[in-house]
Amino acid sequence: MIGLISATAAGAAARDRLAAAWPDRTRVYDGPVADAVPRAFAECGQLVCFLAAGAVVRLIAPLLGDKRTDPGVVCVDEAGRFAVSLVGGHGGGANELARAVGGLLGAEPVVTTATDAVGVPGLDTLGLPVEGDVAGVTRALLDGEPVALAAEVSWPLPALPLGTRGAYTVRLTDRAVEPAEREVLLRPPSLAVGVGASKGAPAEEVLGLVEAALRDAGLSAASVAELATVDAKSGEPGIVAAAEHLGVPLVTYSAEELAAVEVPNPSGAPLAAVGTPSVAEAAALVRGGELLVPKRKSQRADGRPAMATCAVVRRPGRGRLAVVGLGPGARDLLTPRAEAELRRASVLVGLDQYVDQIRDLLRPGTRILESGLGAEEERARTAVAEARRGAAVALIGSGDAGVYAMASPALAEASDDIDVVGVPGVTAALAAGAILGAPLGHDHVSISLSDLHTPWEVIERRVRAAAEADLVVTFYNPRSRGRDWQLPKALAILAEHREPATPVGVVRNASRADESSRVTTLSALDPATVDMMTVVTVGNTATRRIAGRMVTPRGYRWQQDPGTAPQEEARTVPHARTQEEPQEEPGTAPLEETQEVPQRDPQEGAR
Ligand code: SAH
């Protein structure tokens, strides 16, 4: 029984809603709360108090005994905003009660128990079909009860508090089994079904064959990842319809590719028809795996020859490597997708200082493999090796992980036996650009001045090319204690083609706590003020300083001569914009600024 106690009219209203929703599970305790709370505490397994947490703490403090036997107590505030699990989170079921009450009253459940506060992924949010006692097993996970993992196939799960024993089980299986009590079945997409069909094979015949093959082999249709066949059959209506019915993609392979697959039951008929001795078995086996159902033919009631064949393969579990850009530093410049990938991982690989940046986002139990500066190759190898072992790995980098960062060394290592997911991040040039104004409004490049891995001649050639092409240039890795002459040299090359007054933006620690920035000029920049936490953006010949901001005009012709600018047209005929020249809303290009900053022909500016 759940005892309900309230003191005010608002509390009583919420209390009555709860009582009406759960008439058989609740009992209202009227009268002064100083009497009602102790009575309810003695008589009920759980309490919901529509009172301040402090008041409840004082009232129950003298009554508390043992967390295994005390009732679970939930407090709901006057405004009904929060349902706080106060005591008995696990034993008394207060965490679950807070969630249930929150759901009913529209209040946010507040749960401070360790495992709950950091969050366990909902079993129904893993992207796998799930069956069985989802509510019960989730509750057990949330309440920190032991839950066993029974993995019959390998699959890259996120960090989950799963052990080897427990009253509850999460079973990862592609078998056609029913969930036991206190068990959840997760269905990995481990099965590939190869199908072949003669022209005009009816959909029911193909589908009936596939379903019978799965049934006879004791396999679950929920684990079928794809229907596979030969290119020539990509439009065969019966196969297309069967894939649709099963809700899986139809994947096709060339006859050549299939002919190269070794199969137990080749035959002459498909060889003559489509150029491979096996369609069903070869298409199922082409990505490797274990042949669970060798080729079988459909059976027709009318005794006519079979028109369809199928074979079923269990593919090896594929690991997952997410290459995740964390953005320049600020938490709100970390994308929701990056956050989701961090929580999706069971292994995190990264530079120690970046790990610190996001440690609080990781799920408990995430294995963290951090290393110091300079260990790039090792980090890349580690991340790929973990993924190849079947884990869900997140490899992190600041800014964008593909920009002077971990993505390239990792993907240079990675073979096609793992899945790779890239999550873009806000790179330093963009973070700095937003702080400086609009320096990247026209063509621009990034150049790293680090000659640790790139010969200086190569870097210099690129700087020269950028100078000649009048590109806005952002220098990454501009200067360190050991590398102090490269930046002055690069600036000197640009100065051969740009005025001394060309605006230069210097941004240090963009979006971090100690961010600083300034706009100076090519001649006035003091390289000594630049370090490795900094990017330097040098304008092109059209870049101007306007109201303290760095602005590079976009260079479209209408900006040259505002008098003839087709701004009216753009306003009235927005569809007149072409794909090649997407224009910003006319309103965002104030005439005054475009007049102050006439676009020059880059060639004219280049000397
Ligand atoms: N992957 C990163 C770049 C790594 S190279 C990204 O996409 O941003 C490291 C260089 O990036 C540093 O030397 C510095 O020049 C630049 N950098 C990275 N983060 C920065 C920030 N928050 N502010 C300024 N510069 C930054």
XYZ file of C-alpha atoms and ligand atoms in Angstrom:
633
model
C 0.000 0.000 0.000
C 1.146 3.530 -0.788
C 0.347 6.098 1.880
C -0.454 9.586 0.581
C 0.098 12.624 2.794
C -0.459 16.272 1.963
C -0.679 19.565 3.828
C -1.884 22.195 1.383
C -4.696 22.532 -1.137
C -2.291 22.161 -4.084
C -0.778 19.102 -2.466
C -4.200 17.644 -1.833
C -5.151 18.130 -5.485
C -2.085 16.242 -6.690
C -2.658 13.615 -4.004
C -6.225 13.088 -5.238
C -5.027 12.636 -8.810
C -2.676 9.920 -7.654
C -5.380 8.288 -5.516
C -7.765 8.317 -8.468
C -5.158 6.754 -10.759
C -4.220 4.004 -8.287
C -7.387 3.444 -6.242
C -6.385 -0.023 -5.042
C -2.765 0.754 -4.231
C -3.129 4.000 -2.307
C -4.530 5.185 1.002
C -4.978 8.836 1.940
C -3.761 9.837 5.419
C -5.624 12.934 6.561
C -5.020 15.123 9.566
C -1.917 16.936 10.798
C 1.153 15.707 8.941
C 3.024 15.199 12.197
C 0.571 12.352 12.922
C -0.162 11.248 9.392
C 3.454 10.599 8.352
C 4.350 8.289 11.276
C 1.072 6.393 10.881
C 1.627 5.883 7.165
C 5.276 4.963 7.801
C 4.174 2.202 10.153
C 1.377 0.882 7.958
C 2.532 1.254 4.342
C 5.253 -0.176 2.142
C 5.663 3.177 0.427
C 4.857 6.848 1.054
C 4.261 9.756 -1.259
C 4.437 13.014 0.702
C 3.254 16.215 -0.965
C 5.517 18.173 1.351
C 8.886 19.854 1.352
C 11.750 17.362 1.501
C 13.042 19.054 4.638
C 9.725 18.592 6.458
C 9.631 14.932 5.520
C 13.240 14.379 6.605
C 12.418 15.764 10.056
C 9.276 13.684 10.371
C 10.752 10.347 9.347
C 14.244 10.711 10.820
C 13.291 9.199 14.176
C 11.466 6.347 12.423
C 14.234 5.134 10.114
C 15.569 1.676 10.828
C 17.055 -0.460 8.074
C 17.131 0.275 4.372
C 16.027 -3.251 3.614
C 12.804 -2.916 5.614
C 11.991 0.811 5.733
C 9.284 1.969 3.349
C 10.343 3.852 0.249
C 9.544 7.557 0.564
C 8.915 9.961 -2.290
C 8.361 13.724 -1.901
C 6.499 15.859 -4.408
C 6.868 19.638 -4.153
C 3.987 22.146 -3.947
C 4.159 23.010 -7.615
C 4.292 19.370 -8.658
C 7.535 19.852 -10.546
C 9.642 17.150 -8.930
C 9.115 13.678 -7.524
C 12.085 13.109 -5.249
C 13.122 9.619 -4.221
C 14.100 10.410 -0.623
C 14.843 7.118 1.103
C 14.537 3.454 0.192
C 15.505 4.038 -3.441
C 16.235 0.387 -4.108
C 14.912 -1.710 -1.218
C 11.802 0.384 -0.716
C 11.267 0.860 -4.438
C 11.284 4.665 -4.089
C 13.263 5.194 -7.303
C 10.725 3.310 -9.334
C 7.881 5.016 -7.441
C 9.381 8.458 -8.136
C 9.470 7.628 -11.831
C 5.913 6.345 -11.799
C 4.581 9.300 -9.830
C 6.532 11.658 -12.070
C 5.008 10.040 -15.124
C 1.507 10.411 -13.725
C 1.766 13.969 -12.457
C 4.094 15.328 -15.123
C 6.781 15.858 -12.487
C 10.443 15.207 -13.058
C 11.662 12.191 -11.101
C 14.694 13.074 -9.021
C 16.830 10.042 -8.242
C 20.168 10.482 -6.542
C 21.264 6.867 -6.139
C 24.619 6.389 -7.888
C 23.674 3.922 -10.609
C 20.497 5.800 -11.383
C 21.821 9.316 -11.325
C 24.317 8.603 -14.090
C 21.804 6.724 -16.124
C 21.555 3.308 -17.612
C 20.513 3.109 -21.224
C 16.947 2.046 -21.703
C 16.970 -1.478 -23.086
C 14.560 -0.297 -25.713
C 16.930 2.464 -26.868
C 19.795 0.254 -27.998
C 18.582 0.087 -31.561
C 17.885 -3.643 -31.325
C 14.475 -5.310 -31.292
C 13.679 -6.213 -27.714
C 11.191 -8.677 -26.236
C 10.207 -9.827 -22.778
C 10.167 -8.220 -19.365
C 11.627 -4.853 -20.422
C 10.058 -2.978 -17.516
C 11.189 -5.478 -14.902
C 14.746 -5.850 -16.143
C 15.121 -2.095 -16.641
C 13.916 -1.538 -13.105
C 16.417 -4.081 -11.804
C 19.215 -2.363 -13.754
C 18.178 1.034 -12.454
C 17.963 -0.207 -8.928
C 21.415 -1.741 -9.077
C 20.256 -5.323 -8.742
C 22.482 -7.910 -10.388
C 21.467 -8.554 -13.982
C 23.205 -11.250 -16.009
C 24.201 -10.961 -19.638
C 23.781 -14.133 -21.672
C 25.325 -13.360 -25.056
C 24.876 -16.107 -27.626
C 26.215 -13.854 -30.351
C 28.701 -11.035 -30.067
C 27.337 -7.542 -30.472
C 28.789 -4.132 -29.629
C 26.652 -3.170 -26.641
C 27.136 0.096 -24.772
C 28.441 -0.045 -21.223
C 25.698 -1.750 -19.259
C 25.891 -2.845 -15.632
C 25.573 -6.506 -16.567
C 27.317 -9.364 -14.820
C 27.419 -13.102 -15.099
C 24.816 -13.856 -12.466
C 21.561 -12.400 -11.256
C 17.851 -13.024 -10.914
C 17.334 -11.008 -14.102
C 18.821 -11.730 -17.501
C 19.507 -9.852 -20.698
C 19.821 -12.476 -23.416
C 21.404 -11.563 -26.713
C 20.139 -14.167 -29.138
C 18.974 -14.714 -32.692
C 17.211 -17.959 -31.780
C 13.457 -18.304 -31.892
C 13.059 -18.622 -28.146
C 10.432 -17.134 -25.868
C 11.650 -14.832 -23.102
C 11.676 -16.478 -19.690
C 10.374 -14.697 -16.619
C 12.582 -11.760 -15.607
C 14.314 -11.963 -18.953
C 14.741 -9.622 -21.866
C 15.681 -10.845 -25.321
C 17.755 -8.520 -27.465
C 17.784 -9.402 -31.140
C 21.074 -8.588 -32.858
C 20.848 -8.278 -36.657
C 23.086 -11.304 -37.062
C 21.308 -13.275 -39.791
C 21.711 -12.834 -43.525
C 19.168 -14.611 -45.678
C 20.246 -15.299 -49.245
C 17.455 -15.758 -51.743
C 17.248 -16.762 -55.373
C 14.121 -16.810 -57.490
C 13.150 -17.517 -61.053
C 11.422 -14.799 -62.960
C 7.917 -14.226 -61.688
C 8.275 -16.226 -58.468
C 5.260 -15.264 -56.323
C 5.946 -13.235 -53.176
C 4.144 -15.817 -51.007
C 6.448 -18.517 -52.286
C 9.608 -16.538 -51.467
C 8.312 -15.365 -48.119
C 6.929 -18.801 -47.210
C 10.319 -20.346 -47.977
C 12.241 -17.816 -45.883
C 9.879 -18.138 -42.944
C 9.956 -21.937 -43.081
C 13.757 -21.951 -43.257
C 14.014 -19.711 -40.188
C 11.364 -21.672 -38.306
C 12.899 -25.077 -39.026
C 16.320 -23.845 -37.949
C 14.900 -22.296 -34.767
C 15.893 -18.761 -35.742
C 14.110 -15.473 -35.065
C 12.949 -13.323 -37.961
C 13.667 -10.324 -35.710
C 17.387 -11.004 -36.143
C 17.368 -10.961 -39.930
C 19.616 -8.096 -41.020
C 19.096 -8.339 -44.735
C 17.758 -10.316 -47.639
C 20.581 -10.811 -50.105
C 20.529 -11.778 -53.751
C 22.270 -11.221 -57.065
C 22.144 -7.827 -58.838
C 20.067 -9.260 -61.670
C 17.268 -10.006 -59.194
C 17.209 -6.596 -57.517
C 13.803 -5.864 -59.040
C 12.302 -9.338 -58.823
C 8.858 -8.534 -57.378
C 8.574 -11.621 -55.154
C 11.965 -10.936 -53.531
C 11.302 -7.217 -53.151
C 7.946 -7.935 -51.526
C 9.445 -10.527 -49.183
C 12.088 -8.040 -47.984
C 9.404 -5.443 -47.459
C 7.254 -7.865 -45.518
C 10.170 -8.819 -43.275
C 11.039 -5.132 -42.845
C 14.667 -5.633 -43.903
C 16.754 -4.112 -46.690
C 17.272 -6.030 -49.911
C 21.001 -6.075 -50.636
C 22.340 -7.262 -53.970
C 25.753 -8.433 -55.078
C 27.261 -8.813 -58.542
C 27.288 -12.271 -60.163
C 31.061 -12.009 -60.272
C 31.310 -11.422 -56.547
C 28.933 -14.304 -55.814
C 30.699 -16.664 -58.195
C 33.864 -16.196 -56.146
C 32.214 -17.416 -52.928
C 32.815 -21.024 -52.052
C 29.494 -22.766 -51.356
C 28.496 -26.326 -50.492
C 25.718 -26.616 -53.099
C 26.563 -24.967 -56.415
C 24.408 -25.757 -59.434
C 24.220 -25.227 -63.153
C 20.848 -23.509 -63.359
C 21.779 -20.123 -61.824
C 25.105 -20.242 -63.636
C 23.252 -20.318 -66.922
C 20.622 -17.795 -65.855
C 22.597 -15.127 -63.987
C 26.245 -16.122 -64.230
C 26.998 -17.534 -60.780
C 26.750 -21.173 -59.669
C 25.108 -20.074 -56.431
C 22.785 -17.208 -55.566
C 21.164 -18.004 -52.219
C 24.152 -19.569 -50.464
C 26.703 -17.235 -52.028
C 24.695 -14.065 -51.266
C 24.235 -15.169 -47.662
C 27.912 -16.115 -47.283
C 29.526 -13.303 -49.226
C 30.307 -11.269 -46.088
C 31.436 -14.357 -44.210
C 29.799 -16.237 -41.385
C 28.423 -19.630 -40.532
C 25.964 -21.348 -42.864
C 23.063 -22.349 -40.604
C 20.618 -23.315 -43.349
C 22.150 -24.640 -46.580
C 20.257 -24.016 -49.788
C 16.690 -25.188 -49.685
C 13.976 -24.911 -52.278
C 10.422 -23.778 -51.966
C 7.675 -26.363 -52.037
C 4.736 -25.766 -54.274
C 1.341 -27.153 -53.509
C 0.706 -27.780 -57.188
C 3.785 -29.978 -57.477
C 5.350 -27.721 -60.119
C 9.086 -26.985 -59.931
C 10.269 -24.734 -57.117
C 10.752 -21.083 -58.080
C 12.739 -19.920 -55.053
C 15.783 -20.925 -53.025
C 17.121 -19.610 -49.758
C 20.001 -20.053 -47.325
C 20.660 -18.543 -43.896
C 24.002 -17.442 -42.491
C 24.941 -16.110 -39.067
C 27.398 -13.338 -39.659
C 30.119 -12.624 -37.139
C 29.343 -9.680 -34.842
C 30.877 -6.482 -36.113
C 32.519 -4.045 -33.769
C 31.719 -0.373 -33.956
C 34.116 2.526 -34.079
C 32.652 5.992 -33.583
C 35.079 8.786 -34.384
C 33.711 11.660 -32.380
C 34.565 15.358 -32.542
C 34.016 17.035 -29.175
C 33.980 20.607 -30.454
C 36.333 23.355 -29.327
C 35.620 23.073 -25.610
C 32.310 24.526 -24.489
C 29.794 21.866 -23.540
C 27.046 23.456 -25.593
C 29.213 23.199 -28.691
C 29.348 19.427 -28.240
C 26.639 18.066 -30.512
C 23.821 15.893 -29.183
C 24.972 13.228 -31.613
C 28.465 13.280 -30.169
C 26.981 12.949 -26.704
C 24.840 10.016 -27.819
C 27.883 8.273 -29.274
C 29.833 8.761 -26.054
C 26.999 7.095 -24.184
C 26.713 4.409 -26.835
C 30.312 3.288 -26.305
C 31.637 0.675 -23.948
C 35.241 1.661 -24.646
C 36.534 5.215 -24.908
C 39.905 6.022 -26.460
C 41.413 9.488 -26.347
C 43.952 11.990 -25.187
C 43.735 12.393 -21.408
C 42.842 16.103 -21.536
C 39.946 15.437 -23.927
C 38.723 12.552 -21.796
C 38.548 14.973 -18.871
C 36.400 17.258 -20.990
C 33.595 14.668 -21.273
C 34.177 12.191 -18.447
C 30.887 13.099 -16.784
C 28.945 12.074 -19.896
C 30.193 8.498 -19.955
C 28.106 5.652 -18.699
C 29.317 3.907 -15.591
C 31.396 0.921 -16.599
C 32.782 2.527 -19.764
C 36.371 1.361 -20.167
C 38.592 4.409 -20.608
C 41.880 4.036 -22.475
C 43.586 7.397 -22.240
C 47.053 8.327 -23.260
C 49.210 11.412 -23.377
C 50.237 13.741 -26.178
C 52.119 12.162 -29.012
C 50.667 8.684 -28.729
C 48.405 9.175 -31.774
C 49.402 6.030 -33.615
C 49.013 3.954 -30.520
C 45.584 5.431 -29.784
C 44.447 4.775 -33.345
C 45.641 1.191 -33.216
C 44.078 0.585 -29.828
C 40.717 1.940 -30.922
C 40.640 -0.178 -34.064
C 41.816 -3.293 -32.215
C 39.060 -2.889 -29.608
C 36.443 -2.485 -32.328
C 37.746 -5.532 -34.161
C 37.326 -7.441 -30.938
C 33.635 -6.608 -31.214
C 33.363 -3.646 -28.837
C 31.520 -0.363 -29.290
C 34.399 2.109 -29.259
C 34.391 5.905 -29.259
C 37.611 7.537 -30.405
C 37.539 11.191 -29.473
C 39.249 14.320 -30.680
C 38.770 18.000 -29.943
C 37.104 20.159 -32.566
C 36.469 17.822 -35.447
C 38.120 14.443 -35.073
C 38.869 14.416 -38.785
C 40.784 17.713 -38.788
C 44.464 17.230 -37.876
C 43.250 14.529 -35.538
C 42.537 10.890 -34.942
C 40.182 9.967 -37.774
C 42.846 9.514 -40.443
C 45.309 7.379 -38.510
C 42.424 5.266 -37.206
C 40.770 4.706 -40.569
C 44.124 4.017 -42.166
C 44.351 1.108 -39.719
C 40.757 -0.060 -39.951
C 39.727 -2.983 -42.130
C 36.203 -3.425 -43.475
C 35.258 -5.872 -40.732
C 34.136 -3.087 -38.409
C 31.441 -0.448 -38.726
C 32.672 3.124 -38.599
C 30.537 6.105 -37.646
C 31.845 9.656 -37.881
C 30.413 12.490 -35.807
C 31.511 15.936 -36.994
C 32.528 18.559 -34.474
C 32.995 22.311 -34.541
C 36.599 22.699 -35.607
C 38.805 25.459 -34.193
C 38.703 27.538 -37.405
C 34.911 27.737 -37.203
C 34.829 28.398 -33.482
C 37.400 31.160 -33.969
C 35.618 32.511 -37.033
C 32.418 32.968 -35.080
C 34.299 34.886 -32.411
C 36.168 37.084 -34.895
C 33.158 37.936 -37.035
C 32.892 36.526 -40.530
C 36.461 35.924 -41.698
C 35.599 32.770 -43.643
C 32.911 34.344 -45.807
C 34.737 33.460 -48.988
C 37.169 30.724 -50.034
C 39.518 29.697 -47.277
C 42.006 27.024 -46.248
C 43.422 25.609 -43.065
C 47.135 24.978 -42.845
C 48.898 23.302 -39.965
C 52.290 24.783 -39.275
C 53.462 21.717 -37.416
C 56.452 20.309 -39.247
C 56.788 17.344 -36.911
C 55.188 15.003 -39.435
C 55.206 17.178 -42.565
C 58.399 18.538 -44.137
C 58.574 22.318 -43.955
C 59.004 22.552 -47.759
C 55.542 21.036 -48.211
C 53.999 23.429 -45.720
C 55.724 26.392 -47.300
C 54.550 25.393 -50.791
C 50.974 25.318 -49.531
C 51.253 28.668 -47.771
C 52.640 30.138 -50.971
C 49.803 28.651 -53.017
C 47.237 30.060 -50.589
C 48.951 33.431 -50.769
C 48.866 33.439 -54.547
C 45.256 32.238 -54.682
C 44.207 34.979 -52.245
C 42.623 32.479 -49.867
C 41.788 33.338 -46.287
C 44.154 31.162 -44.247
C 43.669 29.700 -40.794
C 46.843 28.402 -39.197
C 46.493 25.467 -36.825
C 49.386 24.414 -34.579
C 50.831 27.860 -35.237
C 53.641 28.040 -32.718
C 55.086 26.113 -29.830
C 58.119 26.515 -27.642
C 60.208 24.381 -29.953
C 58.709 25.721 -33.195
C 58.885 29.481 -33.198
C 60.135 30.502 -36.661
C 57.431 28.879 -38.789
C 54.651 31.362 -38.088
C 56.727 34.497 -38.902
C 57.917 32.775 -42.057
C 54.376 31.867 -43.140
C 53.117 35.381 -42.416
C 55.990 36.824 -44.462
C 54.960 34.704 -47.444
C 51.374 35.943 -47.164
C 52.646 39.526 -46.830
C 54.210 39.235 -50.251
C 50.684 39.154 -51.631
C 48.651 41.102 -49.078
C 48.702 44.613 -47.652
C 50.362 45.159 -44.247
C 46.940 46.318 -43.011
C 45.276 42.965 -43.872
C 43.212 41.946 -40.832
C 44.467 38.998 -38.811
C 42.381 37.322 -36.112
C 44.040 35.585 -33.209
C 41.874 33.368 -31.012
C 43.174 31.496 -28.037
C 41.162 28.779 -26.293
C 38.026 29.398 -28.309
C 34.911 28.611 -26.258
C 36.958 27.581 -23.243
C 36.989 29.265 -19.862
C 40.037 31.401 -20.626
C 39.066 32.355 -24.168
C 40.718 35.448 -25.620
C 40.735 36.972 -29.057
C 41.867 40.028 -30.934
C 41.852 41.401 -34.448
C 45.168 42.869 -35.523
C 46.984 43.226 -38.861
C 49.555 41.339 -40.827
C 52.248 43.868 -39.971
C 51.272 44.379 -36.336
C 50.885 40.745 -35.254
C 53.464 39.775 -32.672
C 54.085 36.037 -33.144
C 55.280 35.795 -29.561
C 51.668 36.228 -28.429
C 50.666 33.049 -30.262
C 50.891 29.553 -28.804
C 49.534 26.056 -29.382
C 46.122 26.885 -27.892
C 45.677 29.440 -30.634
C 44.493 29.653 -34.214
C 45.496 32.544 -36.453
C 43.203 33.556 -39.295
C 44.695 35.832 -41.948
C 42.227 37.672 -44.159
C 42.436 37.835 -47.935
C 42.802 41.060 -49.913
C 39.089 41.793 -49.507
C 38.857 41.155 -45.777
C 38.065 44.278 -43.756
C 37.775 45.245 -40.150
C 34.261 46.515 -39.587
C 33.136 47.674 -36.146
C 36.000 45.719 -34.653
C 35.010 42.536 -36.452
C 36.779 40.707 -39.213
C 34.612 40.438 -42.341
C 35.457 38.765 -45.628
C 32.889 39.698 -48.275
C 31.334 36.813 -50.089
C 32.372 38.120 -53.450
C 29.163 37.671 -55.333
C 28.772 40.220 -58.035
C 25.759 41.835 -56.478
C 27.946 42.956 -53.641
C 30.202 44.870 -56.001
C 27.567 47.326 -56.989
C 24.686 47.527 -54.581
C 22.867 49.781 -57.041
C 22.301 46.915 -59.416
C 22.124 44.229 -56.822
C 19.268 41.830 -57.512
C 18.142 42.133 -53.935
C 14.607 43.033 -54.853
C 14.477 40.033 -57.067
C 15.783 37.789 -54.398
C 13.142 39.106 -52.087
C 10.230 38.632 -54.409
C 11.452 35.592 -56.326
C 13.313 33.523 -53.793
C 13.226 30.520 -56.094
C 15.386 32.390 -58.559
C 18.354 31.429 -56.410
C 20.450 28.790 -57.988
C 22.130 25.909 -56.286
C 25.522 27.100 -57.367
C 25.104 30.465 -55.740
C 23.022 30.071 -52.618
C 22.594 33.555 -51.271
C 21.931 34.515 -47.766
C 18.757 36.277 -46.923
C 19.091 39.697 -48.507
C 18.344 41.253 -45.134
C 21.572 39.907 -43.708
C 23.707 41.808 -46.207
C 23.261 45.420 -45.165
C 23.982 47.771 -47.991
C 26.115 50.036 -45.903
C 28.582 47.338 -45.162
C 28.784 46.158 -48.715
C 29.434 49.730 -49.735
C 32.166 50.061 -47.207
C 33.646 46.798 -48.292
C 33.598 46.715 -52.048
C 34.536 43.309 -53.337
C 37.694 43.463 -55.311
C 38.654 41.077 -57.977
C 41.090 38.720 -56.253
C 43.447 39.010 -59.195
C 43.435 42.729 -58.860
C 44.392 42.402 -55.229
C 47.144 39.900 -55.824
C 50.402 41.359 -56.733
N 40.913 18.551 -34.343
C 41.138 19.899 -33.897
C 42.504 20.420 -34.309
C 43.663 19.689 -33.742
S 45.214 20.428 -34.128
C 40.021 20.795 -34.415
O 39.295 20.377 -35.295
O 39.907 21.912 -33.925
C 45.492 21.362 -32.667
C 45.423 22.844 -32.957
O 44.071 23.202 -33.131
C 45.935 23.744 -31.862
O 47.329 23.902 -31.906
C 45.222 25.029 -32.163
O 45.871 25.703 -33.230
C 43.890 24.530 -32.696
N 42.828 24.525 -31.665
C 42.128 23.459 -31.224
N 41.207 23.840 -30.356
C 41.275 25.180 -30.234
C 40.546 26.159 -29.489
N 39.546 25.808 -28.671
N 40.901 27.451 -29.635
C 41.891 27.816 -30.451
N 42.618 26.929 -31.170
C 42.304 25.618 -31.075
